[in-house]
Amino acid sequence: IMVERFLSQTSFSSQEDFIKNLKINVPENFNFAYDVVDAYAEEQPDRKALLWTNDQGAEIQFTFADMKRWSDKTANFLAEQGIGRGDMVMVILKRHYQFWFTILALHKLGAVIIPATFMLQKHDIVYRANAATIKAVVCTSDGDIAEQVDEALPECPSIETRIIVNGKRDGWDDFMTDMEKADSHLERVDTKYYEPMIVYFS
């Protein structure tokens, strides 16, 4: 059982027992994407990991093996774009399933995801990009959010890479096309459990 790998005790007789004896064992190089998602992929590859649906009735089932494969390919694709450990990446993907490939991939690389709403305007993007020194943006083609990013770009000197999902746009890399071409073998990056994984603006 996965939880038993990280807890010294998993059942408790009382709240007092829980408070006294709950011990979380976290290796220094613990990484959720490698040590939980990929571990399931190795041991139970056909186990269901994600059911994605949309308003149009489309439905896709992903197993843990699928999540490992696609997140590894996404990580290699992002690494080819120069994204690595400690880099800040704004991700504006609504509820596209590619969000889950991307968050796992960034975690595997030791990069930091900044999830953001598709309702941001130019000034919101400028503020976030400069406050967090955002290096890359992964963005939906839905609506006008990619246009808002482009308008903000002259005031965002740290942004080097723009990647679009479910569409094409001048000056942007095509997520699905380039990700599918990427290598499916990923060498583990030696991340530490105390390094940042996610940053929210609220």
GROMACS .gro file of C-alpha atoms in nm:
model
  202
    1ILE     CA    1   0.000   0.000   0.000
    2MET     CA    2   0.149   0.331  -0.109
    3VAL     CA    3   0.074   0.520   0.212
    4GLU     CA    4   0.264   0.265   0.421
    5ARG     CA    5   0.585   0.366   0.245
    6PHE     CA    6   0.566   0.712   0.394
    7LEU     CA    7   0.389   0.658   0.729
    8SER     CA    8   0.535   0.460   1.017
    9GLN     CA    9   0.181   0.387   1.141
   10THR     CA   10  -0.143   0.391   0.940
   11SER     CA   11  -0.415   0.302   1.189
   12PHE     CA   12  -0.484   0.471   1.519
   13SER     CA   13  -0.704   0.389   1.817
   14SER     CA   14  -0.781   0.747   1.912
   15GLN     CA   15  -0.710   1.110   1.830
   16GLU     CA   16  -0.446   1.108   2.103
   17ASP     CA   17  -0.281   0.804   1.942
   18PHE     CA   18  -0.292   0.983   1.605
   19ILE     CA   19  -0.137   1.303   1.743
   20LYS     CA   20   0.135   1.115   1.930
   21ASN     CA   21   0.229   0.855   1.670
   22LEU     CA   22   0.167   1.002   1.324
   23LYS     CA   23   0.512   1.011   1.167
   24ILE     CA   24   0.560   1.101   0.803
   25ASN     CA   25   0.877   0.953   0.657
   26VAL     CA   26   0.988   1.169   0.367
   27PRO     CA   27   1.317   1.089   0.192
   28GLU     CA   28   1.519   1.401   0.111
   29ASN     CA   29   1.477   1.342  -0.263
   30PHE     CA   30   1.102   1.267  -0.241
   31ASN     CA   31   0.915   1.379  -0.550
   32PHE     CA   32   0.543   1.306  -0.583
   33ALA     CA   33   0.559   1.260  -0.960
   34TYR     CA   34   0.838   1.004  -0.944
   35ASP     CA   35   0.768   0.839  -0.611
   36VAL     CA   36   0.391   0.810  -0.624
   37VAL     CA   37   0.263   0.847  -0.982
   38ASP     CA   38   0.555   0.667  -1.148
   39ALA     CA   39   0.563   0.406  -0.872
   40TYR     CA   40   0.201   0.320  -0.946
   41ALA     CA   41   0.286   0.313  -1.316
   42GLU     CA   42   0.555   0.054  -1.251
   43GLU     CA   43   0.359  -0.161  -1.009
   44GLN     CA   44   0.000  -0.120  -1.133
   45PRO     CA   45   0.034   0.022  -1.485
   46ASP     CA   46  -0.330  -0.038  -1.580
   47ARG     CA   47  -0.472   0.122  -1.267
   48LYS     CA   48  -0.701   0.415  -1.353
   49ALA     CA   49  -0.541   0.751  -1.273
   50LEU     CA   50  -0.752   1.017  -1.443
   51LEU     CA   51  -1.092   1.038  -1.610
   52TRP     CA   52  -1.119   1.352  -1.821
   53THR     CA   53  -1.444   1.477  -1.971
   54ASN     CA   54  -1.564   1.802  -2.126
   55ASP     CA   55  -1.891   1.985  -2.192
   56GLN     CA   56  -1.913   1.835  -2.541
   57GLY     CA   57  -1.927   1.481  -2.406
   58ALA     CA   58  -1.570   1.375  -2.489
   59GLU     CA   59  -1.419   1.134  -2.239
   60ILE     CA   60  -1.064   1.004  -2.204
   61GLN     CA   61  -0.941   0.755  -1.944
   62PHE     CA   62  -0.572   0.768  -1.847
   63THR     CA   63  -0.395   0.492  -1.657
   64PHE     CA   64  -0.092   0.549  -1.437
   65ALA     CA   65   0.122   0.410  -1.720
   66ASP     CA   66  -0.031   0.673  -1.949
   67MET     CA   67   0.040   0.949  -1.699
   68LYS     CA   68   0.402   0.843  -1.665
   69ARG     CA   69   0.453   0.824  -2.040
   70TRP     CA   70   0.290   1.157  -2.121
   71SER     CA   71   0.447   1.343  -1.830
   72ASP     CA   72   0.790   1.205  -1.922
   73LYS     CA   73   0.745   1.319  -2.281
   74THR     CA   74   0.619   1.657  -2.161
   75ALA     CA   75   0.917   1.693  -1.929
   76ASN     CA   76   1.159   1.618  -2.211
   77PHE     CA   77   0.980   1.863  -2.438
   78LEU     CA   78   0.990   2.136  -2.173
   79ALA     CA   79   1.356   2.064  -2.101
   80GLU     CA   80   1.427   2.110  -2.473
   81GLN     CA   81   1.275   2.458  -2.434
   82GLY     CA   82   1.528   2.535  -2.163
   83ILE     CA   83   1.297   2.482  -1.867
   84GLY     CA   84   1.464   2.327  -1.565
   85ARG     CA   85   1.506   2.321  -1.192
   86GLY     CA   86   1.381   2.633  -1.019
   87ASP     CA   87   1.228   2.790  -1.329
   88MET     CA   88   0.887   2.954  -1.290
   89VAL     CA   89   0.623   2.850  -1.545
   90MET     CA   90   0.277   3.006  -1.570
   91VAL     CA   91   0.019   2.748  -1.681
   92ILE     CA   92  -0.317   2.871  -1.811
   93LEU     CA   93  -0.494   2.556  -1.924
   94LYS     CA   94  -0.848   2.581  -1.790
   95ARG     CA   95  -0.939   2.216  -1.740
   96HIS     CA   96  -0.754   2.066  -2.037
   97TYR     CA   97  -0.611   1.723  -1.959
   98GLN     CA   98  -0.271   1.854  -2.068
   99PHE     CA   99  -0.263   2.041  -1.738
  100TRP     CA  100  -0.197   1.714  -1.558
  101PHE     CA  101   0.085   1.615  -1.795
  102THR     CA  102   0.236   1.959  -1.741
  103ILE     CA  103   0.217   1.976  -1.361
  104LEU     CA  104   0.376   1.632  -1.327
  105ALA     CA  105   0.640   1.717  -1.586
  106LEU     CA  106   0.735   2.042  -1.417
  107HIS     CA  107   0.757   1.865  -1.082
  108LYS     CA  108   0.985   1.602  -1.236
  109LEU     CA  109   1.212   1.877  -1.369
  110GLY     CA  110   1.215   2.062  -1.038
  111ALA     CA  111   1.046   2.361  -1.203
  112VAL     CA  112   0.768   2.555  -1.035
  113ILE     CA  113   0.415   2.571  -1.174
  114ILE     CA  114   0.210   2.890  -1.141
  115PRO     CA  115  -0.150   2.794  -1.226
  116ALA     CA  116  -0.352   3.089  -1.352
  117THR     CA  117  -0.703   3.163  -1.468
  118PHE     CA  118  -0.785   3.224  -1.833
  119MET     CA  119  -0.957   3.548  -1.728
  120LEU     CA  120  -0.628   3.733  -1.671
  121GLN     CA  121  -0.578   4.062  -1.852
  122LYS     CA  122  -0.254   4.216  -1.975
  123HIS     CA  123  -0.181   4.400  -1.649
  124ASP     CA  124  -0.239   4.081  -1.445
  125ILE     CA  125   0.010   3.892  -1.659
  126VAL     CA  126   0.270   4.171  -1.639
  127TYR     CA  127   0.240   4.177  -1.261
  128ARG     CA  128   0.274   3.801  -1.219
  129ALA     CA  129   0.553   3.763  -1.473
  130ASN     CA  130   0.768   4.029  -1.312
  131ALA     CA  131   0.687   3.939  -0.952
  132ALA     CA  132   0.782   3.574  -1.004
  133THR     CA  133   1.037   3.610  -1.287
  134ILE     CA  134   0.830   3.376  -1.503
  135LYS     CA  135   1.038   3.206  -1.771
  136ALA     CA  136   0.768   3.033  -1.975
  137VAL     CA  137   0.394   3.034  -2.033
  138VAL     CA  138   0.188   2.726  -2.126
  139CYS     CA  139  -0.148   2.852  -2.243
  140THR     CA  140  -0.480   2.741  -2.387
  141SER     CA  141  -0.580   2.862  -2.733
  142ASP     CA  142  -0.937   2.908  -2.607
  143GLY     CA  143  -1.057   3.265  -2.581
  144ASP     CA  144  -0.820   3.561  -2.593
  145ILE     CA  145  -0.578   3.474  -2.312
  146ALA     CA  146  -0.289   3.403  -2.552
  147GLU     CA  147  -0.349   3.745  -2.706
  148GLN     CA  148  -0.330   3.899  -2.358
  149VAL     CA  149   0.003   3.724  -2.302
  150ASP     CA  150   0.135   3.858  -2.633
  151GLU     CA  151   0.027   4.210  -2.542
  152ALA     CA  152   0.201   4.179  -2.206
  153LEU     CA  153   0.523   4.038  -2.351
  154PRO     CA  154   0.707   4.369  -2.412
  155GLU     CA  155   0.677   4.442  -2.039
  156CYS     CA  156   0.779   4.091  -1.931
  157PRO     CA  157   1.151   4.053  -2.004
  158SER     CA  158   1.185   3.721  -1.819
  159ILE     CA  159   0.943   3.532  -2.046
  160GLU     CA  160   1.149   3.337  -2.298
  161THR     CA  161   0.908   3.065  -2.410
  162ARG     CA  162   0.540   3.054  -2.503
  163ILE     CA  163   0.366   2.720  -2.559
  164ILE     CA  164   0.008   2.689  -2.683
  165VAL     CA  165  -0.230   2.397  -2.627
  166ASN     CA  166  -0.503   2.293  -2.870
  167GLY     CA  167  -0.416   2.539  -3.142
  168LYS     CA  168  -0.145   2.725  -3.330
  169ARG     CA  169  -0.023   3.082  -3.294
  170ASP     CA  170   0.267   3.275  -3.440
  171GLY     CA  171   0.563   3.283  -3.206
  172TRP     CA  172   0.429   3.000  -2.991
  173ASP     CA  173   0.542   2.637  -2.976
  174ASP     CA  174   0.268   2.378  -3.038
  175PHE     CA  175   0.239   2.170  -2.720
  176MET     CA  176   0.083   1.854  -2.863
  177THR     CA  177   0.290   1.838  -3.180
  178ASP     CA  178   0.623   1.897  -3.007
  179MET     CA  179   0.543   1.695  -2.695
  180GLU     CA  180   0.446   1.389  -2.897
  181LYS     CA  181   0.783   1.405  -3.078
  182ALA     CA  182   0.976   1.413  -2.750
  183ASP     CA  183   1.162   1.116  -2.604
  184SER     CA  184   0.952   0.901  -2.372
  185HIS     CA  185   1.253   0.811  -2.154
  186LEU     CA  186   1.325   1.061  -1.879
  187GLU     CA  187   1.628   1.052  -1.652
  188ARG     CA  188   1.528   1.132  -1.295
  189VAL     CA  189   1.621   1.481  -1.179
  190ASP     CA  190   1.752   1.488  -0.822
  191THR     CA  191   1.496   1.721  -0.663
  192LYS     CA  192   1.449   1.775  -0.289
  193TYR     CA  193   1.121   1.752  -0.098
  194TYR     CA  194   1.164   2.101   0.046
  195GLU     CA  195   1.206   2.274  -0.290
  196PRO     CA  196   0.904   2.473  -0.413
  197MET     CA  197   0.663   2.299  -0.647
  198ILE     CA  198   0.373   2.540  -0.689
  199VAL     CA  199   0.309   2.914  -0.653
  200TYR     CA  200  -0.037   3.071  -0.644
  201PHE     CA  201  -0.135   3.433  -0.694
  202SER     CA  202  -0.466   3.506  -0.525
   0.00000   0.00000   0.00000
